[in-house]
PDB file of C-alpha atoms in Angstrom:
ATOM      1  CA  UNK A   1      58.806  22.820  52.441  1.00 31.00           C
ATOM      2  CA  UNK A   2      59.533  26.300  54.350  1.00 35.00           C
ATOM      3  CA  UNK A   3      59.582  25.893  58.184  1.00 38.00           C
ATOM      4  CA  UNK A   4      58.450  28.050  60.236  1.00 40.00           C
ATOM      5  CA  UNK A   5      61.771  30.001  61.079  1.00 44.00           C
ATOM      6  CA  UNK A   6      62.442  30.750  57.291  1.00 41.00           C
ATOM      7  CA  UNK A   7      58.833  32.257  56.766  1.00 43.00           C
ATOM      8  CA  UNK A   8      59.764  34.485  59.722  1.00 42.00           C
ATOM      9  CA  UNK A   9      63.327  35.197  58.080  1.00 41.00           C
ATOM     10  CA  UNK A  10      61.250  35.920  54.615  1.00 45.00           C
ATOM     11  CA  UNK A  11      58.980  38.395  55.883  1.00 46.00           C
ATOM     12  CA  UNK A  12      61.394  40.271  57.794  1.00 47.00           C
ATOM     13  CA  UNK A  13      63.372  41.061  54.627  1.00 48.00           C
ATOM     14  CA  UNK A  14      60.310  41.657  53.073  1.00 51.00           C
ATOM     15  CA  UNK A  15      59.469  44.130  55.128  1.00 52.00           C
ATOM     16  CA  UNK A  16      62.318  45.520  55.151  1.00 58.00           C
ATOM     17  CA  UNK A  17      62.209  46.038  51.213  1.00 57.00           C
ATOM     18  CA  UNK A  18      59.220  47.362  51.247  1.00 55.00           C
ATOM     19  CA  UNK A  19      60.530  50.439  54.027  1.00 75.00           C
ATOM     20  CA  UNK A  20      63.911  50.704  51.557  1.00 82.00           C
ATOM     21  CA  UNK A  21      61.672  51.436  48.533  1.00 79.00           C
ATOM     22  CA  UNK A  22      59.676  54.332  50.390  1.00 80.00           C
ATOM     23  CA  UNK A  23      63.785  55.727  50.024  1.00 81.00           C
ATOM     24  CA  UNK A  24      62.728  56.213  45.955  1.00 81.00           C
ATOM     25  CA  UNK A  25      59.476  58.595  47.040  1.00 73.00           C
ATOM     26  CA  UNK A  26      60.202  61.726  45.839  1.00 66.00           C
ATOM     27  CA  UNK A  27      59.994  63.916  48.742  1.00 76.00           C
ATOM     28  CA  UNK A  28      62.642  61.923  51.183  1.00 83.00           C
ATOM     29  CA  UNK A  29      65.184  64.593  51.424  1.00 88.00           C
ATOM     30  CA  UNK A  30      66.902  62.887  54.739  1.00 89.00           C
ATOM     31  CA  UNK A  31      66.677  59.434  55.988  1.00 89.00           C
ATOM     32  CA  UNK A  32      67.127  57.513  59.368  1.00 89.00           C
ATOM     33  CA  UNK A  33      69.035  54.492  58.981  1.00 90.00           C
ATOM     34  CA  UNK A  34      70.587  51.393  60.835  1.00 89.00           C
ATOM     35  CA  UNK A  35      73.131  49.534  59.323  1.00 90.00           C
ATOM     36  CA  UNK A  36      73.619  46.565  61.856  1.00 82.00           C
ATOM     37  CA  UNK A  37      72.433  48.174  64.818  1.00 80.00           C
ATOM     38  CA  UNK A  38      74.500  51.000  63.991  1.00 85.00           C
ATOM     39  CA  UNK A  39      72.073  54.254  63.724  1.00 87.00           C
ATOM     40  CA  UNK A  40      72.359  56.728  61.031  1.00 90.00           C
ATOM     41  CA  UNK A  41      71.215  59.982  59.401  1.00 91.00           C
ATOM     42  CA  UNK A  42      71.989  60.324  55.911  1.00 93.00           C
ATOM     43  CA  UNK A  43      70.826  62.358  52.965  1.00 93.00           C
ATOM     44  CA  UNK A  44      69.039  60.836  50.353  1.00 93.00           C
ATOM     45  CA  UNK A  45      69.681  61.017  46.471  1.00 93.00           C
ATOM     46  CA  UNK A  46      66.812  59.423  44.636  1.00 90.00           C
ATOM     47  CA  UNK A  47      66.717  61.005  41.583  1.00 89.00           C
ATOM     48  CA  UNK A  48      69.489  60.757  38.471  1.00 90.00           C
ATOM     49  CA  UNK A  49      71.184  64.158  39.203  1.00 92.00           C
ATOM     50  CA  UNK A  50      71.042  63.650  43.105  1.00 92.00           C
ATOM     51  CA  UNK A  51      73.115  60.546  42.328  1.00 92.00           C
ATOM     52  CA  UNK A  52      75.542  62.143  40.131  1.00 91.00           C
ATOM     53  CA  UNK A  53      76.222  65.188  42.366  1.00 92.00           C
ATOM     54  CA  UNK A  54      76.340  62.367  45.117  1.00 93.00           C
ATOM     55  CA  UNK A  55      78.574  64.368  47.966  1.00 94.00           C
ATOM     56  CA  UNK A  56      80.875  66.097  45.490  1.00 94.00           C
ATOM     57  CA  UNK A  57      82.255  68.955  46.873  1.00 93.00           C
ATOM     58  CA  UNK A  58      81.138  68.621  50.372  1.00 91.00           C
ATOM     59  CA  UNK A  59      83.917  69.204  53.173  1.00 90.00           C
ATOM     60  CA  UNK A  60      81.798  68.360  55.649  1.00 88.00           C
ATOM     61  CA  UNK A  61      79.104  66.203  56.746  1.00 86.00           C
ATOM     62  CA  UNK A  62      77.766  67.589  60.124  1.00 79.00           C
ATOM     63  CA  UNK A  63      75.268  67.352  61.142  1.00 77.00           C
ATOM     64  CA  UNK A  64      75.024  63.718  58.702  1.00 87.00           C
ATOM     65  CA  UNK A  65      76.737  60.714  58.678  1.00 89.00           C
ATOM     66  CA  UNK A  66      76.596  60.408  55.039  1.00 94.00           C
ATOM     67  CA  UNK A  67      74.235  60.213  52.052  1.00 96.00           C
ATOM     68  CA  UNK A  68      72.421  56.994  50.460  1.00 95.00           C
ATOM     69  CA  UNK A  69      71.857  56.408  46.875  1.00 95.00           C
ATOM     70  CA  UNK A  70      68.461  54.760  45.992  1.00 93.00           C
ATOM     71  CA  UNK A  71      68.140  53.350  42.560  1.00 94.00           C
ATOM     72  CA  UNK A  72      64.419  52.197  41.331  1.00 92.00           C
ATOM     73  CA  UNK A  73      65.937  48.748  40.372  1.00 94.00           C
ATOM     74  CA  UNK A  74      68.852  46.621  41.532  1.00 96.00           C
ATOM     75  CA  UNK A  75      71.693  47.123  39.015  1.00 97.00           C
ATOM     76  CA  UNK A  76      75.769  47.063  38.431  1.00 98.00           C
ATOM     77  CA  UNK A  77      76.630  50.045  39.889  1.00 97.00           C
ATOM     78  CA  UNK A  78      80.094  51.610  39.807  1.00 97.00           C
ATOM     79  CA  UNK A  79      81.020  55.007  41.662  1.00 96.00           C
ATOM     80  CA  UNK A  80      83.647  57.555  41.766  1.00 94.00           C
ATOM     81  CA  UNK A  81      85.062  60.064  43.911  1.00 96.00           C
ATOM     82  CA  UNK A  82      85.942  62.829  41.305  1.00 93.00           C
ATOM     83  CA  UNK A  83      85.501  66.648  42.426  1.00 96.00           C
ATOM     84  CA  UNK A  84      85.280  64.409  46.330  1.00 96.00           C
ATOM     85  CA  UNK A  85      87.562  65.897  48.827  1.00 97.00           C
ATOM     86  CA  UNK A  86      86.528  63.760  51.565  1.00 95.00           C
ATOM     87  CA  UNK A  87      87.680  60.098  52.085  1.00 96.00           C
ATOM     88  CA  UNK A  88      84.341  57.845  52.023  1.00 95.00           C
ATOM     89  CA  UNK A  89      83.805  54.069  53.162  1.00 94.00           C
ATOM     90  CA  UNK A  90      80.739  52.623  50.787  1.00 95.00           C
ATOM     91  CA  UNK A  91      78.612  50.003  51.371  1.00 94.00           C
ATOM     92  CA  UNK A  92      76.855  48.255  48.797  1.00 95.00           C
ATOM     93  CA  UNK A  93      73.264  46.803  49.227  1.00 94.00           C
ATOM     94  CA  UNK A  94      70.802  45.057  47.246  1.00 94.00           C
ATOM     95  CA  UNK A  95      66.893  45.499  47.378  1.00 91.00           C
ATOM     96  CA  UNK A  96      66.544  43.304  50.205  1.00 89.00           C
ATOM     97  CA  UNK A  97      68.987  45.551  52.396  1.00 90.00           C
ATOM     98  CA  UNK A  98      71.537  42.796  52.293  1.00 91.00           C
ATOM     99  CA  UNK A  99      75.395  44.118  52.077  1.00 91.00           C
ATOM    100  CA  UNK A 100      76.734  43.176  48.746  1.00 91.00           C
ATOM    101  CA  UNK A 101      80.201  44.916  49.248  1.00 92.00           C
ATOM    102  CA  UNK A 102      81.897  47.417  50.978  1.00 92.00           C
ATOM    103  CA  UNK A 103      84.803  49.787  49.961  1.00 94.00           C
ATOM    104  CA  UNK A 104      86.751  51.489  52.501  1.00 93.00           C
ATOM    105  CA  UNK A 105      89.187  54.609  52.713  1.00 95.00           C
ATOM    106  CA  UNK A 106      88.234  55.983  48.769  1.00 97.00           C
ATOM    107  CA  UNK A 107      90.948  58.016  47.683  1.00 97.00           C
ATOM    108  CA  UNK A 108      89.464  61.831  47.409  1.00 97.00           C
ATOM    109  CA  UNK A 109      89.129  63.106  44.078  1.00 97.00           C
ATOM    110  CA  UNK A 110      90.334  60.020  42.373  1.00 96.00           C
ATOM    111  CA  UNK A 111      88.509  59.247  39.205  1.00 95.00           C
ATOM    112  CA  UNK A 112      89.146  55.608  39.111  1.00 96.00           C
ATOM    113  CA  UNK A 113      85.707  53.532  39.167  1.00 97.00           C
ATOM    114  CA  UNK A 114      84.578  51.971  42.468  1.00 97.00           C
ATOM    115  CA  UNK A 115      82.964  48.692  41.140  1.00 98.00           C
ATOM    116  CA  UNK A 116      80.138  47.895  43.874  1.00 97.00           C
ATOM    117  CA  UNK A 117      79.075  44.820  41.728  1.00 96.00           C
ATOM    118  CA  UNK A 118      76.161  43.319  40.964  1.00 95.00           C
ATOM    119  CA  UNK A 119      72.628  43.004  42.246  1.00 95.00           C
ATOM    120  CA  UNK A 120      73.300  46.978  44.056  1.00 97.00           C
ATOM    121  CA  UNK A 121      69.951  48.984  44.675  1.00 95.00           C
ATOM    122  CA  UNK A 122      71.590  51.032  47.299  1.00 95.00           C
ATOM    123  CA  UNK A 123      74.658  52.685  48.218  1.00 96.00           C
ATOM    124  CA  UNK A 124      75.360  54.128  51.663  1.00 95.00           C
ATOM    125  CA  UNK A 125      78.903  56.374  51.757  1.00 96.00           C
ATOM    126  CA  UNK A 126      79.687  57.504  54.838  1.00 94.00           C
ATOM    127  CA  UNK A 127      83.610  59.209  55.733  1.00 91.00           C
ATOM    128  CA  UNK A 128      86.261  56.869  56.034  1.00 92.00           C
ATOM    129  CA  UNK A 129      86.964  55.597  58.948  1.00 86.00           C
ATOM    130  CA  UNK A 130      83.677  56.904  60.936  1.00 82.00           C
ATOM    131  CA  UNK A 131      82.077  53.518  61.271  1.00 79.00           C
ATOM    132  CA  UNK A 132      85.090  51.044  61.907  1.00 77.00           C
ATOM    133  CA  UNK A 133      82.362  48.572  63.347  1.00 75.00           C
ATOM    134  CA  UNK A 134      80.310  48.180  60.323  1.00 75.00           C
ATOM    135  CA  UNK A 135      81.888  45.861  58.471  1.00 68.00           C
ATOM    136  CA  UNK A 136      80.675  42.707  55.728  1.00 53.00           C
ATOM    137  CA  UNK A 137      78.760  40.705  57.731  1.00 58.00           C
ATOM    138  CA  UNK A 138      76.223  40.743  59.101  1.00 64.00           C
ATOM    139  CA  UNK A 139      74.920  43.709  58.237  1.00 75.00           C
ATOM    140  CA  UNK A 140      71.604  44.630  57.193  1.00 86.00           C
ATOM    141  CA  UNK A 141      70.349  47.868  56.215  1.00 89.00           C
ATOM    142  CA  UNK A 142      67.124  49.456  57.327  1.00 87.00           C
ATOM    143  CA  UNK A 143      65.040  52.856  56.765  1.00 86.00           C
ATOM    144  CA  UNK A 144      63.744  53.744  60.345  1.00 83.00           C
ATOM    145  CA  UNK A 145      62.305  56.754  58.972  1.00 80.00           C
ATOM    146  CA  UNK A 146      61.923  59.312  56.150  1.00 81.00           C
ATOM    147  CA  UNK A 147      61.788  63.671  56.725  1.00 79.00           C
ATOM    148  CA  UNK A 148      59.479  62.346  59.641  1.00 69.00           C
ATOM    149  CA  UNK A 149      59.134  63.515  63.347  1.00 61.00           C
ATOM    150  CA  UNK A 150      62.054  61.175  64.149  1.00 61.00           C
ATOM    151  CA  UNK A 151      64.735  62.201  61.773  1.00 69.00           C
ATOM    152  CA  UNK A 152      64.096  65.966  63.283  1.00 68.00           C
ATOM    153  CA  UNK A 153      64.158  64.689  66.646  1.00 72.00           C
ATOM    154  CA  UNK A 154      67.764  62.677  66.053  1.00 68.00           C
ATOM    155  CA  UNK A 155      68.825  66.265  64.257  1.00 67.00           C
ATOM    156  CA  UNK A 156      68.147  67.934  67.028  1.00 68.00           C
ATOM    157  CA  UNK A 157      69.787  65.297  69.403  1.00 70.00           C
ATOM    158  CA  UNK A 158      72.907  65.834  67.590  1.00 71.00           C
ATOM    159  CA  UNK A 159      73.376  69.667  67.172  1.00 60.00           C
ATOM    160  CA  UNK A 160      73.017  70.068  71.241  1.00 58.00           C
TER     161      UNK A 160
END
């Protein structure tokens, strides 16, 4: 039998998947996020070649934190940092927003594989070092909004 508390503890995650999948609609170019309570704007790569350009080549992130990878289906993923110049910390999460790893400080432009494990639907890399508070646990990761009113308005915020 489920009390009370866990059907509360249920939804919420459920809810919370439900947000993270609107991440794999097409037309979500930039996202807000928390990770903890930890706000964030990141880019969003949703699509195959998004993901495999992933933040190659970028020197900086300004006015982002980062970019997160949204795959249609939880899966093993493993990432590199080849053609990378900037050091990244990534976080791995599975469809419920739950933090399966984390890898900090990637080496730029190595081409060794990051293995993220098992059960990953999304990936949040954000430069190294940036975040020291986020760390394993607890940490659950949430889409506040997507393009929307609010991700222009914390754009804005930050470019002042």
């Amino acid at each position: 039998m489920i009390s009370h508390g866990s059907k509360e503890v249920t939804t919420v995650f459920l809810l919370k998947a439900i947000t993270l999948v609107s991440l794999l609609n097409a037309n979500c170019d930039v996202a807000a996020i928390e990770i903890g309570k930890r706000p964030l704007i990141v880019m969003v790569a949703n699509a195959s070649d998004e993901r495999s350009r992933g933040l190659m080549r970028r020197r900086v992130l300004s006015p982002f934190d980062g970019m997160i990878f949204a795959y249609d289906s939880p899966r093993h993923v493993r990432l590199w940092m080849q053609d990378t110049p900037l050091p990244l910390d990534m976080l791995f999460f599975d469809g419920n927003g739950r933090l399966v790893s984390l890898h900090r400080n990637a080496v730029p432009l190595d081409q060794a594989p990051i293995d993220g494990g098992s059960n990953v639907q999304y990936v949040v890399e954000l430069q190294a070092g940036g975040h020291p508070d986020i760390s394993a646990e607890p940490n659950i990761l949430e889409l506040n909004a997507c393009n929307g009113i609010l991700v222009d308005e914390q754009l804005r915020n930050r470019t002042r």
